[in-house]
Coordinates of C-alpha atoms in Angstrom, one line a residue:
M28 CA 15.4 -67.2 194.7
T29 CA 12.7 -69.9 195.2
Q30 CA 11.2 -70.4 198.7
Q31 CA 11.6 -73.7 199.8
P32 CA 8.6 -75.6 201.3
A33 CA 8.6 -75.9 205.2
P34 CA 9.5 -79.1 206.9
P35 CA 6.5 -81.5 207.4
D36 CA 6.7 -81.0 211.3
R37 CA 6.7 -77.1 211.0
P38 CA 4.4 -75.7 208.5
D39 CA 4.8 -72.2 207.4
D40 CA 2.5 -69.4 208.1
S41 CA 0.6 -69.7 204.8
D42 CA -1.4 -72.5 205.9
G43 CA -4.4 -70.0 206.0
P44 CA -6.7 -68.9 208.8
E45 CA -7.6 -72.4 209.8
S46 CA -4.1 -73.4 211.2
T47 CA -3.5 -72.3 214.7
R48 CA -0.5 -70.6 216.2
S49 CA 0.3 -73.9 218.2
E50 CA 0.3 -76.0 214.9
R51 CA 2.8 -73.5 213.5
H52 CA 5.1 -73.5 216.3
S53 CA 5.8 -76.4 218.4
P54 CA 7.2 -76.0 221.9
P55 CA 11.0 -76.7 222.1
E56 CA 12.1 -79.8 224.4
T57 CA 13.9 -77.5 226.7
A58 CA 12.7 -74.1 227.3
D59 CA 15.3 -71.2 227.2
P60 CA 14.1 -68.7 229.8
Y61 CA 15.0 -65.7 227.4
D62 CA 13.3 -67.3 224.5
L63 CA 10.3 -68.3 226.4
G64 CA 10.1 -64.7 228.0
G65 CA 9.9 -63.1 224.4
A66 CA 7.4 -65.8 223.3
L67 CA 5.3 -65.2 226.5
Y68 CA 5.5 -61.3 226.1
D69 CA 4.5 -61.5 222.5
A70 CA 1.5 -64.0 223.2
I71 CA 0.2 -62.4 226.3
G72 CA 0.3 -59.0 224.7
L73 CA -1.7 -60.2 221.7
V74 CA -4.4 -61.9 224.1
A75 CA -4.6 -58.5 226.0
R76 CA -4.8 -56.3 223.0
R77 CA -7.4 -58.5 221.5
L78 CA -9.5 -58.3 224.7
R79 CA -8.9 -54.7 225.2
H80 CA -10.0 -54.0 221.6
S81 CA -13.2 -55.9 222.1
R82 CA -14.3 -53.7 224.9
A83 CA -17.8 -52.1 224.5
P84 CA -18.5 -48.5 225.3
G85 CA -19.3 -48.2 228.9
E86 CA -17.4 -51.2 230.1
L87 CA -14.5 -51.2 232.6
S88 CA -11.0 -50.1 231.3
L89 CA -8.3 -52.5 232.0
P90 CA -7.0 -50.2 235.0
E91 CA -10.6 -50.2 236.3
R92 CA -11.0 -53.9 236.2
S93 CA -7.4 -54.5 237.6
A94 CA -8.3 -52.3 240.7
L95 CA -11.8 -53.9 241.2
S96 CA -10.1 -57.4 240.9
R97 CA -7.4 -56.6 243.4
L98 CA -10.0 -55.5 246.0
A99 CA -12.1 -58.4 245.5
G100 CA -9.2 -60.7 245.8
A101 CA -7.1 -58.9 248.5
G102 CA -9.8 -56.9 250.2
P103 CA -10.0 -53.2 251.1
A104 CA -7.0 -51.2 250.5
S105 CA -5.7 -47.5 250.2
A106 CA -5.5 -45.9 246.8
A107 CA -1.6 -45.7 247.5
E108 CA -1.6 -49.4 248.1
L109 CA -3.5 -50.2 245.1
A110 CA -1.2 -47.9 243.0
R111 CA 1.8 -50.0 244.3
A112 CA 0.3 -53.4 243.7
E113 CA -0.8 -52.4 240.0
Q114 CA 2.7 -50.6 239.5
V115 CA 1.1 -47.3 238.5
T116 CA 1.4 -43.8 240.0
A117 CA -0.7 -42.9 242.9
Q118 CA -2.3 -40.1 240.7
A119 CA -3.2 -42.5 238.1
M120 CA -4.8 -44.7 240.7
G121 CA -6.6 -41.8 242.2
T122 CA -8.1 -41.1 238.8
V123 CA -9.2 -44.8 238.4
V124 CA -10.7 -44.9 241.9
N125 CA -12.5 -41.4 241.5
G126 CA -14.2 -42.8 238.3
L127 CA -15.1 -46.2 240.1
E128 CA -16.7 -44.3 242.9
T129 CA -18.6 -42.0 240.8
R130 CA -20.1 -45.2 239.1
G131 CA -20.8 -46.7 242.5
F132 CA -18.3 -49.5 242.2
V133 CA -16.2 -48.6 245.2
E134 CA -16.6 -46.5 248.3
R135 CA -14.1 -44.7 250.4
R136 CA -14.1 -44.6 254.2
P137 CA -11.6 -43.7 256.9
D138 CA -9.5 -46.5 258.2
P139 CA -11.0 -47.6 261.4
H140 CA -7.3 -48.1 262.9
D141 CA -5.8 -44.9 261.5
G142 CA -8.5 -42.0 260.8
R143 CA -5.8 -40.2 258.4
R144 CA -6.0 -42.8 256.0
I145 CA -8.7 -43.6 253.5
I146 CA -9.6 -47.2 252.7
V147 CA -11.2 -48.0 249.3
S148 CA -13.6 -51.1 249.2
L149 CA -15.6 -53.0 246.7
T150 CA -19.5 -52.3 246.8
E151 CA -22.1 -54.8 245.8
A152 CA -22.4 -53.0 242.5
G153 CA -18.7 -53.3 241.9
E154 CA -18.8 -57.0 242.7
G155 CA -21.7 -57.5 240.3
V156 CA -20.0 -55.5 237.5
L157 CA -16.6 -57.4 238.0
R158 CA -18.6 -60.8 238.1
R159 CA -20.5 -60.1 234.7
K160 CA -17.2 -58.7 233.2
R161 CA -15.5 -62.0 234.1
E162 CA -18.5 -64.1 232.9
A163 CA -18.5 -62.3 229.7
R164 CA -14.8 -62.7 229.0
G165 CA -15.1 -66.3 230.2
R166 CA -17.6 -66.9 227.6
Q167 CA -15.6 -65.2 224.9
L168 CA -12.5 -67.3 225.7
A169 CA -14.5 -70.5 226.1
T170 CA -15.9 -70.0 222.6
V171 CA -12.4 -69.8 221.2
L172 CA -11.1 -72.6 223.2
T173 CA -13.9 -74.9 222.2
E174 CA -13.7 -74.0 218.6
R175 CA -9.9 -73.8 218.0
F176 CA -8.2 -76.0 220.6
T177 CA -7.7 -79.9 221.0
P178 CA -8.2 -81.5 224.2
A179 CA -4.7 -82.0 224.6
E180 CA -4.1 -78.1 224.2
L181 CA -6.7 -77.6 226.7
Q182 CA -5.1 -79.5 229.2
T183 CA -1.8 -77.7 228.5
L184 CA -3.5 -74.2 228.9
A185 CA -5.0 -75.5 232.1
A186 CA -1.9 -76.5 233.7
A187 CA -0.4 -73.1 232.4
A188 CA -2.9 -70.9 233.9
P189 CA -1.8 -70.9 237.5
L190 CA 1.9 -70.5 236.2
L191 CA 0.9 -67.3 234.2
E192 CA -0.9 -65.9 237.2
R193 CA 2.1 -66.5 239.3
L194 CA 4.3 -65.0 236.6
G195 CA 2.2 -61.8 236.7
E196 CA 2.2 -61.7 240.5
N197 CA 6.0 -61.7 240.3
L198 CA 6.7 -59.1 237.7

C-alpha cells in the first residue's frame, strides 16, 4: 500500500524539524470543547514536561514554584490553604513548605487573629528566587517564540495567555 501525499493545506509530519506544530495542524473553524480539551491537555503537558526536564540542579521544583507563586500572588496563607489551592494533600504541601523554609524562601508565623493557625509567607529571598526563575523561564520561552513563531502566531499566543491562566484557575 502506498502512502498518499498530504494535502497542500495540511503537510504531513515528515516536513522535518524546521516545520512547526502550528504549520502542521491548523485550527478548526469552530472548536469542539472535547477536541480542544484533548489538544490543550497534550500541548500544555508537552510544554510542562519540557520546562520541567530543563531544570538545573538546585532549582525550584514545580510544587515549590507553585507554592511560592501562589504566596506571591495571593499573599500569606496556611499550609492547608496552599494545599487546597494547589490540589495536593496537606502532607505533600507540608513537605514543600518545610523545604522552602529550610532554604529561607518562606517563613511561618502564628496567625495574628487565631494563634492556633500558622501562616506561611514569602521572604525577600523567596521573592528573589521566584523573580529569577520567572526571568530565566521567560528568556527561555522568548528565545523560542522569537526564533520559531511568526508575528501572527505571537499575537494569537498573547491573546490565549490570559485564557489559559483562567482555564488553570478553574480546574
